[in-house]
mmCIF file with all atom_site columns, N, CA and C in Angstrom:
data_model
loop_
_atom_site.group_PDB
_atom_site.id
_atom_site.type_symbol
_atom_site.label_atom_id
_atom_site.label_alt_id
_atom_site.label_comp_id
_atom_site.label_asym_id
_atom_site.label_entity_id
_atom_site.label_seq_id
_atom_site.pdbx_PDB_ins_code
_atom_site.Cartn_x
_atom_site.Cartn_y
_atom_site.Cartn_z
_atom_site.occupancy
_atom_site.B_iso_or_equiv
_atom_site.pdbx_formal_charge
_atom_site.auth_seq_id
_atom_site.auth_comp_id
_atom_site.auth_asym_id
_atom_site.auth_atom_id
_atom_site.pdbx_PDB_model_num
ATOM 1   N N  . MET S 1 1  ? 109.365 99.031  106.067 1.00 0.00 ? 26 MET S N  1
ATOM 2   C CA . MET S 1 1  ? 108.954 99.922  105.152 1.00 0.00 ? 26 MET S CA 1
ATOM 3   C C  . MET S 1 1  ? 109.347 100.023 103.545 1.00 0.00 ? 26 MET S C  1
ATOM 4   N N  . ALA S 1 2  ? 109.027 100.257 102.492 1.00 0.00 ? 27 ALA S N  1
ATOM 5   C CA . ALA S 1 2  ? 109.703 100.358 101.293 1.00 0.00 ? 27 ALA S CA 1
ATOM 6   C C  . ALA S 1 2  ? 110.613 101.492 101.198 1.00 0.00 ? 27 ALA S C  1
ATOM 7   N N  . ASP S 1 3  ? 111.559 101.921 100.549 1.00 0.00 ? 28 ASP S N  1
ATOM 8   C CA . ASP S 1 3  ? 112.563 102.827 100.597 1.00 0.00 ? 28 ASP S CA 1
ATOM 9   C C  . ASP S 1 3  ? 111.788 104.102 99.622  1.00 0.00 ? 28 ASP S C  1
ATOM 10  N N  . ILE S 1 4  ? 111.184 104.864 100.345 1.00 0.00 ? 29 ILE S N  1
ATOM 11  C CA . ILE S 1 4  ? 110.297 105.848 99.917  1.00 0.00 ? 29 ILE S CA 1
ATOM 12  C C  . ILE S 1 4  ? 110.730 107.112 99.638  1.00 0.00 ? 29 ILE S C  1
ATOM 13  N N  . THR S 1 5  ? 110.552 107.836 98.767  1.00 0.00 ? 30 THR S N  1
ATOM 14  C CA . THR S 1 5  ? 111.215 109.078 98.171  1.00 0.00 ? 30 THR S CA 1
ATOM 15  C C  . THR S 1 5  ? 109.925 110.014 98.322  1.00 0.00 ? 30 THR S C  1
ATOM 16  N N  . TRP S 1 6  ? 110.259 110.736 99.588  1.00 0.00 ? 31 TRP S N  1
ATOM 17  C CA . TRP S 1 6  ? 108.572 112.084 99.888  1.00 0.00 ? 31 TRP S CA 1
ATOM 18  C C  . TRP S 1 6  ? 109.038 113.512 99.108  1.00 0.00 ? 31 TRP S C  1
ATOM 19  N N  . GLU S 1 7  ? 108.089 113.888 98.299  1.00 0.00 ? 32 GLU S N  1
ATOM 20  C CA . GLU S 1 7  ? 108.104 115.090 98.015  1.00 0.00 ? 32 GLU S CA 1
ATOM 21  C C  . GLU S 1 7  ? 107.983 115.866 99.150  1.00 0.00 ? 32 GLU S C  1
ATOM 22  N N  . GLU S 1 8  ? 108.480 117.407 98.989  1.00 0.00 ? 33 GLU S N  1
ATOM 23  C CA . GLU S 1 8  ? 108.119 118.680 100.179 1.00 0.00 ? 33 GLU S CA 1
ATOM 24  C C  . GLU S 1 8  ? 106.821 118.324 100.271 1.00 0.00 ? 33 GLU S C  1
ATOM 25  N N  . PRO S 1 9  ? 106.530 118.859 101.461 1.00 0.00 ? 34 PRO S N  1
ATOM 26  C CA . PRO S 1 9  ? 104.650 118.833 101.697 1.00 0.00 ? 34 PRO S CA 1
ATOM 27  C C  . PRO S 1 9  ? 103.974 120.113 101.124 1.00 0.00 ? 34 PRO S C  1
ATOM 28  N N  . PHE S 1 10 ? 102.956 119.582 100.764 1.00 0.00 ? 35 PHE S N  1
ATOM 29  C CA . PHE S 1 10 ? 101.943 120.387 100.214 1.00 0.00 ? 35 PHE S CA 1
ATOM 30  C C  . PHE S 1 10 ? 101.158 120.932 101.380 1.00 0.00 ? 35 PHE S C  1
ATOM 31  N N  . CYS S 1 11 ? 100.764 122.344 101.660 1.00 0.00 ? 36 CYS S N  1
ATOM 32  C CA . CYS S 1 11 ? 100.297 122.840 102.623 1.00 0.00 ? 36 CYS S CA 1
ATOM 33  C C  . CYS S 1 11 ? 99.243  123.763 101.809 1.00 0.00 ? 36 CYS S C  1
ATOM 34  N N  . ALA S 1 12 ? 97.762  123.612 102.260 1.00 0.00 ? 37 ALA S N  1
ATOM 35  C CA . ALA S 1 12 ? 96.720  124.243 102.139 1.00 0.00 ? 37 ALA S CA 1
ATOM 36  C C  . ALA S 1 12 ? 96.611  125.625 103.079 1.00 0.00 ? 37 ALA S C  1
ATOM 37  N N  . GLU S 1 13 ? 95.265  125.975 103.396 1.00 0.00 ? 38 GLU S N  1
ATOM 38  C CA . GLU S 1 13 ? 95.035  126.532 104.454 1.00 0.00 ? 38 GLU S CA 1
ATOM 39  C C  . GLU S 1 13 ? 95.454  125.874 105.558 1.00 0.00 ? 38 GLU S C  1
ATOM 40  N N  . GLY S 1 14 ? 95.546  126.764 106.325 1.00 0.00 ? 39 GLY S N  1
ATOM 41  C CA . GLY S 1 14 ? 96.149  126.206 107.949 1.00 0.00 ? 39 GLY S CA 1
ATOM 42  C C  . GLY S 1 14 ? 96.901  125.426 108.139 1.00 0.00 ? 39 GLY S C  1
ATOM 43  N N  . ASN S 1 15 ? 96.302  124.054 108.819 1.00 0.00 ? 40 ASN S N  1
ATOM 44  C CA . ASN S 1 15 ? 97.565  122.989 109.060 1.00 0.00 ? 40 ASN S CA 1
ATOM 45  C C  . ASN S 1 15 ? 97.426  121.915 107.920 1.00 0.00 ? 40 ASN S C  1
ATOM 46  N N  . ASN S 1 16 ? 96.971  121.934 106.883 1.00 0.00 ? 41 ASN S N  1
ATOM 47  C CA . ASN S 1 16 ? 96.592  121.043 106.188 1.00 0.00 ? 41 ASN S CA 1
ATOM 48  C C  . ASN S 1 16 ? 97.536  120.336 105.277 1.00 0.00 ? 41 ASN S C  1
ATOM 49  N N  . CYS S 1 17 ? 98.636  119.581 105.722 1.00 0.00 ? 42 CYS S N  1
ATOM 50  C CA . CYS S 1 17 ? 99.459  119.418 105.027 1.00 0.00 ? 42 CYS S CA 1
ATOM 51  C C  . CYS S 1 17 ? 100.225 117.734 104.556 1.00 0.00 ? 42 CYS S C  1
ATOM 52  N N  . PHE S 1 18 ? 99.874  117.685 103.201 1.00 0.00 ? 43 PHE S N  1
ATOM 53  C CA . PHE S 1 18 ? 100.133 116.668 102.699 1.00 0.00 ? 43 PHE S CA 1
ATOM 54  C C  . PHE S 1 18 ? 101.387 115.972 102.294 1.00 0.00 ? 43 PHE S C  1
ATOM 55  N N  . ARG S 1 19 ? 101.881 114.742 102.205 1.00 0.00 ? 44 ARG S N  1
ATOM 56  C CA . ARG S 1 19 ? 103.157 114.350 101.257 1.00 0.00 ? 44 ARG S CA 1
ATOM 57  C C  . ARG S 1 19 ? 102.684 113.573 100.034 1.00 0.00 ? 44 ARG S C  1
ATOM 58  N N  . ILE S 1 20 ? 103.252 113.443 98.797  1.00 0.00 ? 45 ILE S N  1
ATOM 59  C CA . ILE S 1 20 ? 103.514 112.289 98.053  1.00 0.00 ? 45 ILE S CA 1
ATOM 60  C C  . ILE S 1 20 ? 104.387 111.806 98.125  1.00 0.00 ? 45 ILE S C  1
ATOM 61  N N  . GLY S 1 21 ? 105.000 110.378 97.912  1.00 0.00 ? 46 GLY S N  1
ATOM 62  C CA . GLY S 1 21 ? 106.170 109.755 97.949  1.00 0.00 ? 46 GLY S CA 1
ATOM 63  C C  . GLY S 1 21 ? 105.899 108.915 97.087  1.00 0.00 ? 46 GLY S C  1
ATOM 64  N N  . THR S 1 22 ? 107.172 108.529 96.496  1.00 0.00 ? 47 THR S N  1
ATOM 65  C CA . THR S 1 22 ? 107.289 107.132 95.358  1.00 0.00 ? 47 THR S CA 1
ATOM 66  C C  . THR S 1 22 ? 108.275 106.048 95.718  1.00 0.00 ? 47 THR S C  1
ATOM 67  N N  . ASP S 1 23 ? 108.186 104.939 95.452  1.00 0.00 ? 48 ASP S N  1
ATOM 68  C CA . ASP S 1 23 ? 109.264 103.957 95.760  1.00 0.00 ? 48 ASP S CA 1
ATOM 69  C C  . ASP S 1 23 ? 109.664 103.741 94.431  1.00 0.00 ? 48 ASP S C  1
ATOM 70  N N  . PRO S 1 24 ? 110.742 102.683 94.120  1.00 0.00 ? 49 PRO S N  1
ATOM 71  C CA . PRO S 1 24 ? 111.546 102.083 93.255  1.00 0.00 ? 49 PRO S CA 1
ATOM 72  C C  . PRO S 1 24 ? 110.344 100.735 92.546  1.00 0.00 ? 49 PRO S C  1
ATOM 73  N N  . THR S 1 25 ? 109.465 100.283 93.542  1.00 0.00 ? 50 THR S N  1
ATOM 74  C CA . THR S 1 25 ? 108.976 99.177  92.645  1.00 0.00 ? 50 THR S CA 1
ATOM 75  C C  . THR S 1 25 ? 107.458 99.695  92.194  1.00 0.00 ? 50 THR S C  1
ATOM 76  N N  . GLY S 1 26 ? 107.110 101.185 91.904  1.00 0.00 ? 51 GLY S N  1
ATOM 77  C CA . GLY S 1 26 ? 106.076 101.408 91.210  1.00 0.00 ? 51 GLY S CA 1
ATOM 78  C C  . GLY S 1 26 ? 104.810 101.812 92.304  1.00 0.00 ? 51 GLY S C  1
ATOM 79  N N  . ASN S 1 27 ? 104.993 101.759 93.444  1.00 0.00 ? 52 ASN S N  1
ATOM 80  C CA . ASN S 1 27 ? 103.750 102.166 94.280  1.00 0.00 ? 52 ASN S CA 1
ATOM 81  C C  . ASN S 1 27 ? 104.317 103.834 94.891  1.00 0.00 ? 52 ASN S C  1
ATOM 82  N N  . ALA S 1 28 ? 102.994 104.367 94.792  1.00 0.00 ? 53 ALA S N  1
ATOM 83  C CA . ALA S 1 28 ? 102.965 105.886 95.168  1.00 0.00 ? 53 ALA S CA 1
ATOM 84  C C  . ALA S 1 28 ? 102.319 105.860 96.489  1.00 0.00 ? 53 ALA S C  1
ATOM 85  N N  . TYR S 1 29 ? 102.408 106.888 97.204  1.00 0.00 ? 54 TYR S N  1
ATOM 86  C CA . TYR S 1 29 ? 102.021 106.978 98.749  1.00 0.00 ? 54 TYR S CA 1
ATOM 87  C C  . TYR S 1 29 ? 101.673 108.544 99.151  1.00 0.00 ? 54 TYR S C  1
ATOM 88  N N  . ILE S 1 30 ? 100.419 108.528 99.771  1.00 0.00 ? 55 ILE S N  1
ATOM 89  C CA . ILE S 1 30 ? 100.201 110.020 100.399 1.00 0.00 ? 55 ILE S CA 1
ATOM 90  C C  . ILE S 1 30 ? 99.785  109.969 101.711 1.00 0.00 ? 55 ILE S C  1
ATOM 91  N N  . ALA S 1 31 ? 100.224 111.080 102.276 1.00 0.00 ? 56 ALA S N  1
ATOM 92  C CA . ALA S 1 31 ? 100.490 111.002 104.033 1.00 0.00 ? 56 ALA S CA 1
ATOM 93  C C  . ALA S 1 31 ? 100.336 112.205 104.540 1.00 0.00 ? 56 ALA S C  1
ATOM 94  N N  . ILE S 1 32 ? 99.976  112.169 105.699 1.00 0.00 ? 57 ILE S N  1
ATOM 95  C CA . ILE S 1 32 ? 99.829  113.803 106.076 1.00 0.00 ? 57 ILE S CA 1
ATOM 96  C C  . ILE S 1 32 ? 101.187 114.195 106.497 1.00 0.00 ? 57 ILE S C  1
ATOM 97  N N  . ALA S 1 33 ? 101.631 114.997 106.615 1.00 0.00 ? 58 ALA S N  1
ATOM 98  C CA . ALA S 1 33 ? 103.163 115.558 106.949 1.00 0.00 ? 58 ALA S CA 1
ATOM 99  C C  . ALA S 1 33 ? 103.059 115.371 108.517 1.00 0.00 ? 58 ALA S C  1
ATOM 100 N N  . GLY S 1 34 ? 104.250 114.780 108.868 1.00 0.00 ? 59 GLY S N  1
ATOM 101 C CA . GLY S 1 34 ? 104.606 114.099 110.302 1.00 0.00 ? 59 GLY S CA 1
ATOM 102 C C  . GLY S 1 34 ? 103.987 112.801 110.420 1.00 0.00 ? 59 GLY S C  1
ATOM 103 N N  . GLN S 1 35 ? 103.050 112.462 109.544 1.00 0.00 ? 60 GLN S N  1
ATOM 104 C CA . GLN S 1 35 ? 102.704 110.985 110.059 1.00 0.00 ? 60 GLN S CA 1
ATOM 105 C C  . GLN S 1 35 ? 102.752 110.173 108.477 1.00 0.00 ? 60 GLN S C  1
ATOM 106 N N  . GLU S 1 36 ? 104.355 110.045 108.373 1.00 0.00 ? 61 GLU S N  1
ATOM 107 C CA . GLU S 1 36 ? 104.553 109.232 106.972 1.00 0.00 ? 61 GLU S CA 1
ATOM 108 C C  . GLU S 1 36 ? 104.759 107.952 107.235 1.00 0.00 ? 61 GLU S C  1
ATOM 109 N N  . ASP S 1 37 ? 104.516 107.423 108.190 1.00 0.00 ? 62 ASP S N  1
ATOM 110 C CA . ASP S 1 37 ? 104.471 105.978 108.786 1.00 0.00 ? 62 ASP S CA 1
ATOM 111 C C  . ASP S 1 37 ? 103.293 105.472 108.683 1.00 0.00 ? 62 ASP S C  1
ATOM 112 N N  . HIS S 1 38 ? 102.117 105.941 108.136 1.00 0.00 ? 63 HIS S N  1
ATOM 113 C CA . HIS S 1 38 ? 100.637 105.720 107.705 1.00 0.00 ? 63 HIS S CA 1
ATOM 114 C C  . HIS S 1 38 ? 100.430 106.294 107.065 1.00 0.00 ? 63 HIS S C  1
ATOM 115 N N  . PRO S 1 39 ? 100.921 106.213 105.630 1.00 0.00 ? 64 PRO S N  1
ATOM 116 C CA . PRO S 1 39 ? 100.279 106.123 104.122 1.00 0.00 ? 64 PRO S CA 1
ATOM 117 C C  . PRO S 1 39 ? 99.484  105.512 103.898 1.00 0.00 ? 64 PRO S C  1
ATOM 118 N N  . LEU S 1 40 ? 98.362  106.466 102.579 1.00 0.00 ? 65 LEU S N  1
ATOM 119 C CA . LEU S 1 40 ? 97.904  105.381 101.911 1.00 0.00 ? 65 LEU S CA 1
ATOM 120 C C  . LEU S 1 40 ? 98.449  104.820 100.803 1.00 0.00 ? 65 LEU S C  1
ATOM 121 N N  . VAL S 1 41 ? 98.681  103.690 100.494 1.00 0.00 ? 66 VAL S N  1
ATOM 122 C CA . VAL S 1 41 ? 99.501  103.074 99.014  1.00 0.00 ? 66 VAL S CA 1
ATOM 123 C C  . VAL S 1 41 ? 98.548  102.504 97.891  1.00 0.00 ? 66 VAL S C  1
ATOM 124 N N  . ASP S 1 42 ? 99.031  102.863 96.851  1.00 0.00 ? 67 ASP S N  1
ATOM 125 C CA . ASP S 1 42 ? 98.777  102.732 95.459  1.00 0.00 ? 67 ASP S CA 1
ATOM 126 C C  . ASP S 1 42 ? 99.515  102.566 94.591  1.00 0.00 ? 67 ASP S C  1
ATOM 127 N N  . SER S 1 43 ? 99.180  102.389 93.266  1.00 0.00 ? 68 SER S N  1
ATOM 128 C CA . SER S 1 43 ? 100.018 102.277 91.894  1.00 0.00 ? 68 SER S CA 1
ATOM 129 C C  . SER S 1 43 ? 100.519 103.789 91.912  1.00 0.00 ? 68 SER S C  1
ATOM 130 N N  . HIS S 1 44 ? 101.404 104.215 91.062  1.00 0.00 ? 69 HIS S N  1
ATOM 131 C CA . HIS S 1 44 ? 101.647 104.899 90.515  1.00 0.00 ? 69 HIS S CA 1
ATOM 132 C C  . HIS S 1 44 ? 100.488 105.662 89.414  1.00 0.00 ? 69 HIS S C  1
ATOM 133 N N  . GLU S 1 45 ? 99.854  104.746 88.811  1.00 0.00 ? 70 GLU S N  1
ATOM 134 C CA . GLU S 1 45 ? 98.890  104.687 87.569  1.00 0.00 ? 70 GLU S CA 1
ATOM 135 C C  . GLU S 1 45 ? 97.399  105.633 88.592  1.00 0.00 ? 70 GLU S C  1
ATOM 136 N N  . ALA S 1 46 ? 97.288  105.158 89.666  1.00 0.00 ? 71 ALA S N  1
ATOM 137 C CA . ALA S 1 46 ? 96.308  105.176 90.721  1.00 0.00 ? 71 ALA S CA 1
ATOM 138 C C  . ALA S 1 46 ? 96.394  106.768 90.891  1.00 0.00 ? 71 ALA S C  1
ATOM 139 N N  . LEU S 1 47 ? 97.633  107.201 91.390  1.00 0.00 ? 72 LEU S N  1
ATOM 140 C CA . LEU S 1 47 ? 97.772  108.766 91.975  1.00 0.00 ? 72 LEU S CA 1
ATOM 141 C C  . LEU S 1 47 ? 97.874  109.442 90.713  1.00 0.00 ? 72 LEU S C  1
ATOM 142 N N  . ARG S 1 48 ? 97.982  108.875 89.553  1.00 0.00 ? 73 ARG S N  1
ATOM 143 C CA . ARG S 1 48 ? 98.049  109.927 88.159  1.00 0.00 ? 73 ARG S CA 1
ATOM 144 C C  . ARG S 1 48 ? 96.536  110.103 88.466  1.00 0.00 ? 73 ARG S C  1
ATOM 145 N N  . ALA S 1 49 ? 95.489  109.088 88.562  1.00 0.00 ? 74 ALA S N  1
ATOM 146 C CA . ALA S 1 49 ? 94.235  109.126 87.961  1.00 0.00 ? 74 ALA S CA 1
ATOM 147 C C  . ALA S 1 49 ? 93.797  109.673 89.248  1.00 0.00 ? 74 ALA S C  1
ATOM 148 N N  . LEU S 1 50 ? 94.299  109.866 90.296  1.00 0.00 ? 75 LEU S N  1
ATOM 149 C CA . LEU S 1 50 ? 93.305  111.187 90.984  1.00 0.00 ? 75 LEU S CA 1
ATOM 150 C C  . LEU S 1 50 ? 93.873  112.118 91.089  1.00 0.00 ? 75 LEU S C  1
ATOM 151 N N  . ILE S 1 51 ? 95.063  112.577 90.673  1.00 0.00 ? 76 ILE S N  1
ATOM 152 C CA . ILE S 1 51 ? 95.936  113.921 90.528  1.00 0.00 ? 76 ILE S CA 1
ATOM 153 C C  . ILE S 1 51 ? 94.943  114.603 89.329  1.00 0.00 ? 76 ILE S C  1
ATOM 154 N N  . ARG S 1 52 ? 94.622  113.878 88.021  1.00 0.00 ? 77 ARG S N  1
ATOM 155 C CA . ARG S 1 52 ? 93.969  114.286 86.961  1.00 0.00 ? 77 ARG S CA 1
ATOM 156 C C  . ARG S 1 52 ? 92.404  114.769 87.164  1.00 0.00 ? 77 ARG S C  1
ATOM 157 N N  . ALA S 1 53 ? 91.815  113.500 88.365  1.00 0.00 ? 78 ALA S N  1
ATOM 158 C CA . ALA S 1 53 ? 90.382  113.671 88.457  1.00 0.00 ? 78 ALA S CA 1
ATOM 159 C C  . ALA S 1 53 ? 90.459  115.043 89.491  1.00 0.00 ? 78 ALA S C  1
ATOM 160 N N  . VAL S 1 54 ? 91.112  115.095 90.319  1.00 0.00 ? 79 VAL S N  1
ATOM 161 C CA . VAL S 1 54 ? 90.958  116.650 91.434  1.00 0.00 ? 79 VAL S CA 1
ATOM 162 C C  . VAL S 1 54 ? 91.473  117.754 90.264  1.00 0.00 ? 79 VAL S C  1
ATOM 163 N N  . LYS S 1 55 ? 92.132  117.483 89.467  1.00 0.00 ? 80 LYS S N  1
ATOM 164 C CA . LYS S 1 55 ? 92.301  118.896 88.784  1.00 0.00 ? 80 LYS S CA 1
ATOM 165 C C  . LYS S 1 55 ? 91.592  119.184 87.733  1.00 0.00 ? 80 LYS S C  1
ATOM 166 N N  . ALA S 1 56 ? 90.845  118.303 87.301  1.00 0.00 ? 81 ALA S N  1
ATOM 167 C CA . ALA S 1 56 ? 89.497  118.445 86.435  1.00 0.00 ? 81 ALA S CA 1
ATOM 168 C C  . ALA S 1 56 ? 88.118  118.881 87.162  1.00 0.00 ? 81 ALA S C  1
ATOM 169 N N  . GLY S 1 57 ? 88.117  118.448 88.312  1.00 0.00 ? 82 GLY S N  1
ATOM 170 C CA . GLY S 1 57 ? 87.171  119.372 89.229  1.00 0.00 ? 82 GLY S CA 1
ATOM 171 C C  . GLY S 1 57 ? 86.545  118.143 89.354  1.00 0.00 ? 82 GLY S C  1
ATOM 172 N N  . GLU S 1 58 ? 86.731  116.640 89.338  1.00 0.00 ? 83 GLU S N  1
ATOM 173 C CA . GLU S 1 58 ? 85.714  116.052 89.415  1.00 0.00 ? 83 GLU S CA 1
ATOM 174 C C  . GLU S 1 58 ? 85.206  115.493 90.736  1.00 0.00 ? 83 GLU S C  1
ATOM 175 N N  . VAL S 1 59 ? 85.987  115.967 91.422  1.00 0.00 ? 84 VAL S N  1
ATOM 176 C CA . VAL S 1 59 ? 85.757  115.710 93.283  1.00 0.00 ? 84 VAL S CA 1
ATOM 177 C C  . VAL S 1 59 ? 85.366  116.720 93.535  1.00 0.00 ? 84 VAL S C  1
ATOM 178 N N  . ASP S 1 60 ? 85.210  117.855 93.369  1.00 0.00 ? 85 ASP S N  1
ATOM 179 C CA . ASP S 1 60 ? 84.425  119.098 93.613  1.00 0.00 ? 85 ASP S CA 1
ATOM 180 C C  . ASP S 1 60 ? 83.541  118.939 94.615  1.00 0.00 ? 85 ASP S C  1
ATOM 181 N N  . HIS S 1 61 ? 82.616  118.060 94.276  1.00 0.00 ? 86 HIS S N  1
ATOM 182 C CA . HIS S 1 61 ? 81.414  117.885 95.067  1.00 0.00 ? 86 HIS S CA 1
ATOM 183 C C  . HIS S 1 61 ? 81.718  117.493 96.607  1.00 0.00 ? 86 HIS S C  1
ATOM 184 N N  . LEU S 1 62 ? 82.899  117.032 96.712  1.00 0.00 ? 87 LEU S N  1
ATOM 185 C CA . LEU S 1 62 ? 83.528  116.202 98.188  1.00 0.00 ? 87 LEU S CA 1
ATOM 186 C C  . LEU S 1 62 ? 83.766  117.362 99.206  1.00 0.00 ? 87 LEU S C  1
ATOM 187 N N  . LEU S 1 63 ? 83.879  118.679 98.744  1.00 0.00 ? 88 LEU S N  1
ATOM 188 C CA . LEU S 1 63 ? 84.093  119.831 99.384  1.00 0.00 ? 88 LEU S CA 1
ATOM 189 C C  . LEU S 1 63 ? 82.861  120.943 99.957  1.00 0.00 ? 88 LEU S C  1
#
């Protein structure tokens, strides 16, 4: 697996903890804390677009 630099876990209510990581080749990773060996992988740009959409409320209908 790539050399991933993980951020500290982000935990919402309860045990819903996620980690975001990046690697030197431009990939971004999202994983459940404690399960970093099974991440969702995409580009930095895709992660940036996802975060912007969440912040803008564009995915609130999924809640």
